[in-house]
Amino acid sequence: MESATVSKTLYFTIATAGHVDHGKTSLLRSLTGIDPDRLKEEKLRQMTTDLGFAHLDIAEAHPGVDFVIGFIDVPGHGKFLKNMLAGVGGIDVALLVVAADEGPMPQTVAHVKILSLLGVKQAIVALTKIDMASEQMQDDALRKTEELLDRFGVKRLDCVKIASPTGHGIDELKLKLKGSLASAIRRDDSDQNAPVYLPIDRVFSKSGYGVVITGTLVRGTVKVGDSLFIEPGGLKPRVRGLETFGKSLQTAQAGQRLAINLTFREHTSLARGQTILGEHVSASTNLIVHIIPTADVAQATLKQQISGQPIRLYHGTAECPGDLRWVDAIDVDGESKLVAQISLTESVVVEPGDRFVLRYGDDGITGGVILSNGRPRWLTRPKLMDLCGALLKDDYRGAVNLFLDACSQRTVREDVLTSLLPQTVRGELTDKMVADSDIFRLAQYLATKESIQLLGLKLLREVAQQKPEGEGDKQTSLETIRGKVLPGIDRAAFQALIKHLTDSGQVVRKGDRLSLPGAEQAVASKSEDRSQLETALLEILSQHLCLEIDELEKQTKQSKKQIVAALNSLAKEDKASVVNYDFASLNSKLNEAHCLLADIWQRKKEISPADFRDALGTTRKYAMAILAYFDDHGVTRRLNNSRVLLKNPKRD
């Protein structure tokens, strides 16, 4: 028995565009059998005032492939242009509706301009109301429409003549839609595997369910039970249910129109313009953008028109007011490109490479591409210009190197590159650059090859210049080095830098200390010499109760620095001590002196310097030096001209 063939389903989104009352809604009703007008006001006025939705299922649109086409019916009236802008993000192709009896009208021009700005480069023309126009009127309307599309760089895929009341042309339109989308059957799986991205275009509550949002899933896969993020807002909802055009789903994929039932831990309010995300992405208010003049406005004129004007930025389903400040024009392969900085009063989720539309003045429309969704304070204007030049050439490798080298710390957290690189290239590009040793990973940070070399030289120079610590060796603690070389760097990144230097043999690490190669051998040699010196000191001090360090220098023929280092080493072994800075004594002899102090205290309840000197059988100089040692170590306390005993000695 032959197994049944399982069809693959592909989902597409098409936006209708065109002037008010040119028959967009009637066309969709005839095409899909669904009335996209959902608001009472729209039905009364017979004019779309907000986004409407309908869908068309085409079984076996291609062998083994079913198509589900979602249509967004956008308002044509100028007053509702912001809703049109909210509806055309993430679409595959446009359905441009033009009435044969009127031809292209002002809103037709505005819609085509917007489609062009958003990167929609192909459209099917539906020439409606042919039952109300002569052949000449139809030809004129089509000619003007083609001229309009050509002017803004939008390719006309096909033209279908429609008479909605009779259904004329509807079947032909279905065939044209199927044919125009057939080239997309081999879609890249990257959209399905990417993190979820869905701009919210509608929010409502449903009895027994709670909050429901709708939107087009531009990227990723959503499953019932998934935890998601909503920005702006910092919300973390869970998916309670999924629907696409009334059908319940367990899993939704990129390209689908969705209604998502969300649950929240606490009461919250949502609105069009927010974005559902699969991973946390910070919303932005400061953007670096490339402004692209449309075919009907010269670059110099556009720059003059926008200067000083408040602007409104449209991206996804968000509408954000703000201000634009020109950065400069950058020459890219002989072509001048306008770069600007936009400051928004409300935050928006944008990604480098995204398209947007900008409105300015009363009816000015332009747009462009996001170059960066943030500008760090350390990115000076000259460096920003170099960076934008690389981004405008799609030279992402060069942009990453410029960005990392511009930072005064020479290291940048890897997640900061989200402000610079599109999600589709970010992970693969950074991995490739690390593999090619163009950049280096230091824990969660990135640095260029040049920065690693500079930081390494600075660290090695500091290690080499360190004065001997402790016992006089040349090793230096990691925290001491970090504080002097890279005080602001993350500890994990610093440890990664140390590992890089140790792996390459440039530095030697022992525990939490660093030294230059060969320094350990020098320390070992010095340790052997010190051991011989320590033996000599013990021999000399065994013949005296107390002796000046200067005298030890003469007898051993070693420097005072070496004598003190050896005495400190002996002190750690509880064998000898420096007494009152200028003297030295064996610890055993100091303990004997302590016992004599205790005997004097037991008899007299006070200790005079003279009694102590007599008990020791030495001179006043040595007796006073040892008394000062006991005072410093809390054994005795001075009281007038005598001492009191605070600690009893250890007796064998």
XYZ file of C-alpha atoms in Angstrom:
652
model
C 0.000 0.000 0.000
C 1.345 3.422 -0.883
C 1.726 5.828 2.047
C -0.295 9.028 1.926
C 1.699 12.091 0.929
C 1.870 14.711 3.658
C 1.617 18.208 2.236
C 3.824 21.002 3.455
C 2.056 24.265 4.253
C 3.659 27.627 3.563
C 2.253 30.852 4.972
C 2.367 34.232 3.250
C 1.189 37.695 4.136
C -0.033 40.144 1.505
C -1.018 43.737 2.170
C -3.589 45.487 0.033
C -2.728 49.059 -0.851
C -4.574 51.764 -2.704
C -6.677 54.871 -2.540
C -9.838 55.137 -0.459
C -12.977 53.701 -2.097
C -11.038 51.901 -4.836
C -12.579 48.601 -3.751
C -9.910 46.922 -1.590
C -12.349 45.546 0.977
C -14.864 44.405 -1.666
C -12.080 42.669 -3.555
C -10.956 40.739 -0.453
C -14.540 39.799 0.340
C -14.959 38.348 -3.160
C -11.540 36.685 -3.100
C -11.765 35.033 0.348
C -15.452 35.087 1.314
C -14.451 36.975 4.496
C -15.437 40.528 5.378
C -12.236 42.161 6.688
C -14.179 45.132 8.111
C -14.618 44.163 11.766
C -15.594 47.490 13.323
C -19.197 48.732 13.489
C -18.058 52.174 12.366
C -16.400 50.663 9.289
C -19.550 48.811 8.268
C -21.688 51.917 8.716
C -19.323 54.169 6.785
C -18.260 51.473 4.305
C -14.686 52.642 4.712
C -11.825 50.787 6.401
C -10.500 52.821 9.330
C -8.242 50.224 10.911
C -6.516 47.024 9.913
C -8.712 44.242 8.593
C -7.756 40.627 7.986
C -8.827 37.781 5.716
C -7.221 34.621 4.392
C -7.227 32.325 1.380
C -6.345 28.615 1.464
C -4.923 27.161 -1.758
C -4.533 23.384 -1.638
C -1.763 21.892 -3.778
C -0.605 25.332 -4.890
C 2.543 23.459 -5.826
C 3.135 19.670 -5.814
C 3.171 18.666 -2.138
C 2.788 22.261 -0.955
C -0.326 24.069 0.295
C -0.476 27.848 0.521
C -2.255 29.871 3.189
C -2.315 33.536 2.192
C -3.157 36.095 4.841
C -4.404 39.459 3.612
C -4.112 42.700 5.553
C -6.700 45.233 4.459
C -5.143 48.613 5.229
C -6.993 51.928 5.267
C -6.680 54.055 2.176
C -7.767 57.402 3.623
C -4.947 59.796 4.532
C -6.321 60.271 8.053
C -5.696 56.580 8.720
C -2.270 56.353 7.089
C -0.628 55.386 10.401
C -2.761 52.221 10.418
C -1.628 51.452 6.896
C 1.975 51.782 8.094
C 1.258 49.397 10.959
C -0.038 46.784 8.570
C 2.659 46.474 5.939
C 5.558 45.194 8.031
C 6.768 41.676 7.213
C 4.757 41.177 4.021
C 5.783 39.038 1.032
C 4.152 40.908 -1.824
C 1.674 43.767 -2.233
C -1.699 43.735 -3.907
C -2.067 47.230 -5.325
C -5.719 48.083 -5.923
C -6.433 50.806 -8.491
C -9.920 51.786 -9.674
C -10.098 51.729 -13.478
C -12.391 54.757 -13.568
C -9.985 56.989 -11.585
C -6.477 55.570 -11.943
C -3.731 56.252 -9.335
C -4.778 58.843 -6.747
C -2.829 60.639 -3.962
C -3.112 57.774 -1.478
C -2.101 55.306 -4.194
C 1.122 57.284 -4.600
C 1.666 57.408 -0.810
C 1.125 53.654 -0.484
C 3.505 52.785 -3.318
C 6.097 55.096 -1.789
C 5.719 53.347 1.571
C 5.976 49.900 -0.022
C 9.198 50.987 -1.715
C 10.638 52.400 1.522
C 9.877 49.149 3.350
C 11.699 47.121 0.713
C 8.617 45.622 -0.958
C 9.822 45.511 -4.546
C 7.024 43.605 -6.277
C 3.281 43.958 -6.530
C 0.296 42.513 -8.322
C -2.032 45.169 -9.684
C -5.777 44.599 -9.282
C -7.522 46.981 -11.667
C -10.989 47.186 -10.069
C -14.311 48.643 -11.184
C -13.754 47.760 -14.832
C -17.529 47.498 -15.134
C -17.591 51.271 -14.595
C -14.800 52.214 -17.012
C -14.284 52.121 -20.762
C -11.379 50.271 -22.368
C -9.603 53.604 -22.867
C -10.015 54.498 -19.185
C -8.727 51.060 -18.203
C -5.657 51.413 -20.442
C -4.928 54.905 -19.102
C -5.270 53.746 -15.488
C -2.936 50.785 -16.089
C -0.351 52.933 -17.892
C -0.282 55.495 -15.084
C -0.034 52.721 -12.501
C 2.948 51.173 -14.282
C 4.644 54.572 -14.454
C 4.035 55.034 -10.727
C 5.514 51.630 -9.866
C 8.527 52.218 -12.123
C 9.179 55.593 -10.521
C 9.504 54.015 -7.070
C 11.293 50.864 -8.169
C 8.431 48.406 -7.558
C 8.098 45.618 -10.104
C 4.640 44.826 -11.477
C 4.339 41.048 -11.361
C 0.964 40.915 -13.067
C -2.246 42.812 -13.652
C -5.739 41.400 -13.243
C -8.885 43.245 -14.225
C -11.607 42.884 -11.578
C -15.318 43.529 -11.316
C -16.162 42.519 -7.738
C -19.983 42.619 -8.026
C -19.935 39.950 -10.749
C -16.819 38.092 -9.577
C -15.068 38.777 -12.883
C -11.297 38.231 -12.604
C -11.361 36.696 -9.110
C -10.340 33.205 -10.245
C -7.637 34.665 -12.453
C -6.338 36.679 -9.482
C -6.101 33.503 -7.400
C -3.989 31.912 -10.129
C -1.749 34.979 -10.369
C -1.270 35.024 -6.582
C -0.383 31.340 -6.567
C 2.089 31.838 -9.395
C 3.776 34.874 -7.876
C 4.340 33.099 -4.547
C 5.480 29.786 -6.046
C 9.073 31.030 -6.225
C 9.138 31.145 -2.421
C 8.480 27.424 -1.831
C 12.136 26.869 -0.925
C 12.151 29.240 1.978
C 15.213 29.356 4.187
C 14.674 27.565 7.503
C 16.577 30.352 9.279
C 13.324 32.289 9.758
C 11.817 29.317 11.593
C 14.887 28.727 13.778
C 15.485 32.380 14.642
C 14.249 33.903 17.923
C 10.561 34.847 17.895
C 9.703 38.289 16.537
C 6.047 39.368 16.268
C 4.909 43.024 16.238
C 1.525 43.367 17.960
C -1.103 45.007 15.758
C -4.223 44.369 17.857
C -5.056 43.676 21.526
C -8.398 42.596 22.972
C -9.892 40.539 25.790
C -12.026 37.466 25.278
C -14.396 36.175 27.954
C -13.038 33.015 29.548
C -9.630 33.480 27.924
C -8.248 36.852 28.929
C -5.730 38.820 26.884
C -5.434 38.035 23.173
C -3.025 39.721 20.775
C -2.783 39.420 17.002
C 0.095 39.938 14.621
C 2.199 38.396 11.877
C 4.932 36.045 13.099
C 7.884 37.452 11.184
C 10.502 35.092 12.649
C 10.708 32.012 14.821
C 8.411 29.283 16.067
C 5.861 29.625 18.886
C 4.406 26.725 20.883
C 1.641 26.549 23.459
C 3.291 26.786 26.867
C 6.251 28.883 25.660
C 7.508 31.736 27.832
C 8.036 34.920 25.829
C 9.076 38.542 26.298
C 7.199 41.744 25.444
C 9.075 44.996 24.842
C 8.784 47.832 25.523
C 7.426 46.942 28.935
C 9.685 44.207 30.268
C 6.786 41.708 30.395
C 7.153 37.912 30.491
C 3.918 36.218 29.409
C 3.249 32.546 28.746
C 1.410 31.238 25.659
C -1.942 29.786 26.677
C -3.332 29.220 23.185
C -2.662 29.798 19.479
C -4.995 30.366 16.525
C -4.559 31.215 12.890
C -7.702 32.378 11.113
C -9.930 30.544 13.597
C -7.958 27.279 13.649
C -6.355 26.182 16.920
C -2.642 25.377 16.815
C -0.084 23.772 19.082
C 2.830 25.204 17.096
C 2.994 28.280 14.866
C 5.698 29.099 12.347
C 7.106 32.193 10.666
C 4.783 33.774 8.109
C 1.522 32.977 9.910
C -1.089 35.460 11.026
C -1.663 34.597 14.696
C -4.007 35.238 17.560
C -2.117 34.430 20.779
C -3.863 33.987 24.114
C -1.378 35.152 26.767
C -1.286 34.729 30.533
C 0.544 37.096 32.872
C 1.558 36.814 36.500
C 0.071 40.212 37.194
C -2.385 42.581 35.544
C -0.883 44.582 32.720
C -1.958 46.579 29.680
C -0.802 45.979 26.119
C -1.095 48.050 22.958
C -0.269 48.042 19.293
C 3.400 48.897 18.817
C 4.779 46.489 21.404
C 6.684 43.431 20.204
C 6.609 39.776 21.259
C 10.107 38.285 21.404
C 11.643 34.880 21.979
C 14.645 36.312 23.796
C 15.131 39.498 25.769
C 15.952 42.498 23.580
C 16.194 45.991 25.027
C 14.035 48.623 23.364
C 15.819 51.688 22.001
C 15.277 55.440 21.897
C 18.492 56.466 20.142
C 18.981 55.287 16.549
C 21.635 55.784 13.875
C 19.928 55.525 10.489
C 20.484 55.777 6.751
C 17.806 58.046 5.257
C 16.903 57.023 1.696
C 15.308 59.779 -0.420
C 12.371 58.633 -2.528
C 12.240 59.136 -6.275
C 10.130 62.280 -5.983
C 12.420 64.261 -3.626
C 16.064 65.222 -4.224
C 18.518 64.486 -1.415
C 19.387 68.147 -0.787
C 15.702 69.093 -0.745
C 14.840 66.271 1.658
C 17.604 67.309 4.048
C 16.305 70.865 4.078
C 12.658 69.810 4.485
C 13.287 67.586 7.519
C 15.717 69.886 9.350
C 14.031 71.308 12.450
C 10.828 69.330 11.926
C 9.410 66.895 14.491
C 9.240 63.412 13.024
C 7.232 60.228 13.553
C 8.970 56.910 13.028
C 6.995 53.845 11.933
C 8.531 50.424 12.438
C 6.701 47.111 12.695
C 3.429 48.215 14.240
C 4.960 50.986 16.352
C 4.519 54.720 15.845
C 7.049 56.831 17.800
C 7.473 60.619 17.852
C 10.944 62.111 18.018
C 13.561 64.401 16.533
C 16.116 63.904 13.772
C 19.612 65.380 13.693
C 21.732 65.015 10.582
C 25.126 63.418 11.132
C 26.563 63.817 7.629
C 26.568 62.504 4.108
C 28.965 59.601 3.520
C 30.435 58.727 0.151
C 29.967 55.036 -0.610
C 31.380 53.912 -3.951
C 30.833 57.365 -5.388
C 27.267 57.709 -4.088
C 26.318 60.101 -1.293
C 24.431 58.457 1.589
C 22.580 60.463 4.240
C 23.199 59.432 7.862
C 21.140 60.797 10.767
C 20.638 60.270 14.472
C 17.028 59.910 15.666
C 16.054 60.507 19.288
C 12.630 59.086 20.162
C 10.386 60.065 23.059
C 9.158 56.452 23.290
C 11.222 53.300 23.052
C 10.887 50.831 20.187
C 12.272 47.371 19.401
C 14.414 47.674 16.268
C 17.268 45.679 14.789
C 20.128 46.794 12.531
C 19.127 46.294 8.911
C 15.415 46.903 9.587
C 13.479 49.216 7.300
C 11.335 52.035 8.624
C 9.106 54.866 7.415
C 9.402 58.471 8.575
C 6.737 61.155 8.455
C 7.633 64.814 8.804
C 5.775 68.091 8.441
C 2.189 67.925 7.223
C 2.504 65.170 4.635
C 6.215 64.443 4.096
C 7.105 60.745 3.864
C 10.553 59.207 3.676
C 12.313 56.279 5.285
C 15.456 54.258 5.405
C 17.426 51.533 7.147
C 18.509 51.164 10.782
C 22.316 51.150 10.986
C 22.551 50.934 14.785
C 19.977 50.892 17.566
C 22.274 52.606 20.031
C 25.318 54.861 20.252
C 27.730 54.333 23.171
C 29.211 57.476 24.703
C 32.717 56.425 23.718
C 31.791 56.340 20.011
C 33.046 59.751 18.871
C 31.740 61.415 15.729
C 34.772 60.590 13.506
C 34.642 56.949 14.617
C 30.868 56.910 14.099
C 31.357 58.102 10.518
C 33.898 55.347 9.824
C 31.556 52.793 11.372
C 28.554 53.956 9.317
C 30.682 53.834 6.163
C 31.458 50.160 6.814
C 27.810 49.355 7.602
C 26.579 51.087 4.453
C 28.895 48.829 2.435
C 27.641 45.762 4.341
C 31.240 45.326 5.533
C 30.257 43.770 8.854
C 33.749 42.444 9.595
C 35.216 45.913 9.231
C 32.378 47.381 11.306
C 33.023 44.941 14.170
C 36.743 45.763 14.215
C 36.079 49.517 14.123
C 33.495 49.239 16.899
C 35.712 47.177 19.206
C 38.787 49.351 18.668
C 36.788 52.529 19.331
C 36.066 51.473 22.933
C 38.516 52.994 25.434
C 38.506 49.763 27.459
C 39.495 47.833 24.301
C 36.888 45.176 25.172
C 33.123 45.099 24.524
C 30.480 42.700 25.796
C 29.500 40.368 22.969
C 25.784 41.088 23.409
C 26.460 44.784 22.644
C 26.951 43.761 19.003
C 23.164 43.393 18.812
C 23.155 47.165 18.354
C 25.340 46.796 15.269
C 24.707 43.508 13.474
C 21.473 42.020 12.120
C 20.357 38.894 13.938
C 20.713 36.854 10.731
C 24.500 37.434 10.540
C 25.562 38.149 14.127
C 26.247 34.686 15.562
C 27.813 33.170 12.464
C 29.973 36.233 11.790
C 31.425 36.516 15.305
C 32.147 32.771 15.423
C 33.925 32.992 12.054
C 35.964 36.038 13.106
C 37.023 34.268 16.313
C 37.960 31.132 14.353
C 40.028 33.300 11.965
C 41.696 35.050 14.970
C 40.428 38.426 13.739
C 38.879 38.929 17.162
C 39.211 37.135 20.499
C 36.647 36.071 23.054
C 37.472 36.967 26.636
C 34.618 35.248 28.517
C 31.553 37.338 27.546
C 33.686 40.070 25.963
C 35.249 40.562 22.533
C 38.507 42.282 21.594
C 40.407 42.765 18.344
C 43.801 41.175 17.689
C 45.441 44.599 18.057
C 43.703 45.187 21.395
C 44.843 41.799 22.710
C 48.415 42.661 21.753
C 48.225 46.098 23.405
C 46.616 44.763 26.576
C 49.162 41.939 26.722
C 52.100 44.328 26.372
C 50.677 46.593 29.069
C 50.214 43.663 31.430
C 53.684 42.216 30.761
C 55.259 45.624 31.259
C 53.529 45.950 34.630
C 54.632 42.474 35.727
C 58.220 43.249 34.735
C 58.219 46.550 36.633
C 56.762 45.194 39.879
C 58.930 45.549 42.966
C 59.587 42.390 44.973
C 56.752 41.490 47.308
C 56.649 39.423 50.450
C 59.866 37.469 50.535
C 61.420 39.501 47.793
C 60.381 37.391 44.772
C 59.350 38.862 41.429
C 55.801 37.383 41.380
C 52.815 39.741 41.358
C 49.211 39.091 42.435
C 46.461 39.064 39.775
C 44.361 41.691 41.552
C 47.353 44.036 41.729
C 47.868 43.670 37.988
C 44.152 44.026 37.146
C 43.873 47.178 39.252
C 46.782 48.825 37.439
C 46.317 47.562 33.885
C 42.535 47.092 33.392
C 40.674 48.401 36.455
C 37.294 48.434 34.713
C 37.401 45.042 33.022
C 35.211 42.156 34.108
C 37.134 39.631 36.239
C 36.125 36.716 34.011
C 37.409 38.606 30.940
C 40.669 39.389 32.736
C 41.104 35.720 33.638
C 40.552 34.830 29.972
C 43.239 37.352 28.956
C 45.660 35.802 31.475
C 44.897 32.336 30.066
C 45.635 33.570 26.549
C 48.998 34.960 27.695
C 49.907 31.845 29.682
C 48.882 29.517 26.835
C 51.138 31.480 24.488
C 54.020 31.319 26.992
C 54.221 35.080 27.521
C 53.575 34.940 31.253
C 53.796 32.323 34.004
C 50.967 31.834 36.469
C 51.328 30.158 39.832
C 48.132 30.240 41.894
C 46.982 33.853 42.004
C 50.371 35.273 41.090
C 52.092 36.139 37.826
C 55.696 36.307 36.739
C 57.657 36.565 33.531
C 59.161 33.424 31.997
C 62.475 32.672 33.746
C 61.509 34.630 36.859
C 60.733 31.421 38.767
C 64.240 30.121 38.122
C 65.655 33.409 39.359
C 63.454 33.164 42.446
C 64.606 29.577 43.027
C 68.233 30.674 42.777
C 67.599 33.519 45.191
C 65.804 31.137 47.524
C 68.895 28.900 47.657
C 71.110 31.893 48.488
C 68.630 33.031 51.106
C 68.614 29.591 52.703
C 72.384 29.793 53.160
C 72.019 33.294 54.614
C 69.318 32.146 57.027
C 71.590 29.373 58.307
C 74.369 31.883 58.880
C 72.058 34.271 60.741
C 70.798 31.521 63.046
C 74.388 30.595 63.855
C 75.349 34.195 64.685
C 72.217 34.988 66.710
C 72.586 31.830 68.766
C 75.645 33.448 70.359
C 73.825 36.662 71.379
C 70.655 37.662 73.198
C 70.079 40.468 70.693
C 72.202 41.981 67.937
C 72.058 45.003 65.640
C 71.105 44.341 62.012
C 74.030 46.536 60.961
C 76.319 44.112 62.782
C 74.721 41.188 60.958
C 75.490 42.946 57.651
C 79.154 43.198 58.562
C 79.428 39.595 59.643
C 77.540 38.071 56.671
C 78.690 40.631 54.067
C 75.091 40.858 52.747
C 72.897 43.947 52.197
C 70.401 45.122 54.801
C 67.573 44.350 52.316
C 68.733 40.733 52.049
C 69.160 40.456 55.837
C 65.613 41.741 56.499
C 64.118 39.430 53.817
C 65.897 36.446 55.415
C 64.758 37.486 58.907
C 61.138 37.777 57.675
C 61.436 34.276 56.261
C 62.775 33.000 59.601
C 59.936 34.802 61.393
C 57.387 32.812 59.338
C 59.098 29.664 60.602
C 59.020 31.008 64.195
C 62.820 30.959 64.389
C 63.915 34.610 64.557
C 62.443 38.116 64.573
C 63.300 41.729 63.817
C 63.300 43.553 67.167
C 62.431 47.253 67.353
C 63.351 47.774 63.647
C 67.124 47.816 64.105
C 67.817 44.617 66.057
C 67.340 40.860 65.642
C 66.981 37.965 68.038
C 66.155 34.280 68.049
C 62.560 33.548 69.057
C 63.809 31.071 71.651
C 65.818 33.804 73.350
C 62.850 36.172 73.216
C 60.747 33.519 74.960
C 63.435 33.212 77.672
C 63.259 36.989 78.142
C 59.458 36.715 78.374
C 59.817 34.139 81.183
C 62.122 36.486 83.091
C 59.519 39.257 82.721
C 56.875 36.971 84.200
C 59.124 36.134 87.161
C 59.726 39.831 87.883
C 55.983 40.563 87.597
C 55.158 37.671 89.934
C 57.473 39.038 92.617
C 56.953 42.812 92.334
C 53.723 43.343 90.313
C 55.685 45.779 88.192
C 58.597 45.560 85.765
C 61.224 48.291 85.730
C 63.767 48.558 82.877
C 66.597 48.240 85.399
C 65.213 45.013 86.919
C 64.729 43.565 83.428
C 68.271 44.555 82.357
C 69.747 42.938 85.460
C 67.730 39.770 84.961
C 68.940 39.515 81.350
C 72.530 40.309 82.257
C 72.875 42.614 79.265
C 73.194 46.311 78.496
C 70.343 48.838 78.710
C 70.365 49.210 74.861
C 69.387 45.591 74.279
C 67.019 45.455 77.267
C 65.094 48.508 76.031
C 64.963 47.117 72.442
C 63.428 43.872 73.715
C 60.978 45.755 75.980
C 59.862 47.832 72.955
C 59.330 44.551 71.039
C 57.135 43.214 73.868
C 55.163 46.482 73.975
C 54.510 46.275 70.212
C 53.336 42.648 70.470
C 50.967 43.202 73.394
C 53.067 41.267 75.896
C 53.591 44.303 78.129
C 52.067 47.740 78.532
C 53.971 50.805 79.656
C 52.694 52.416 82.865
C 54.648 55.512 83.934
C 58.301 54.353 84.045
C 57.528 50.647 84.446
C 55.566 47.887 82.666
C 52.681 45.594 83.491
C 52.516 42.043 82.118
C 49.588 41.282 79.784
C 50.468 37.810 78.488
C 52.103 34.849 80.206
C 54.963 33.083 78.375
C 55.012 29.534 77.004
C 57.137 27.410 79.313
C 58.601 24.065 78.371
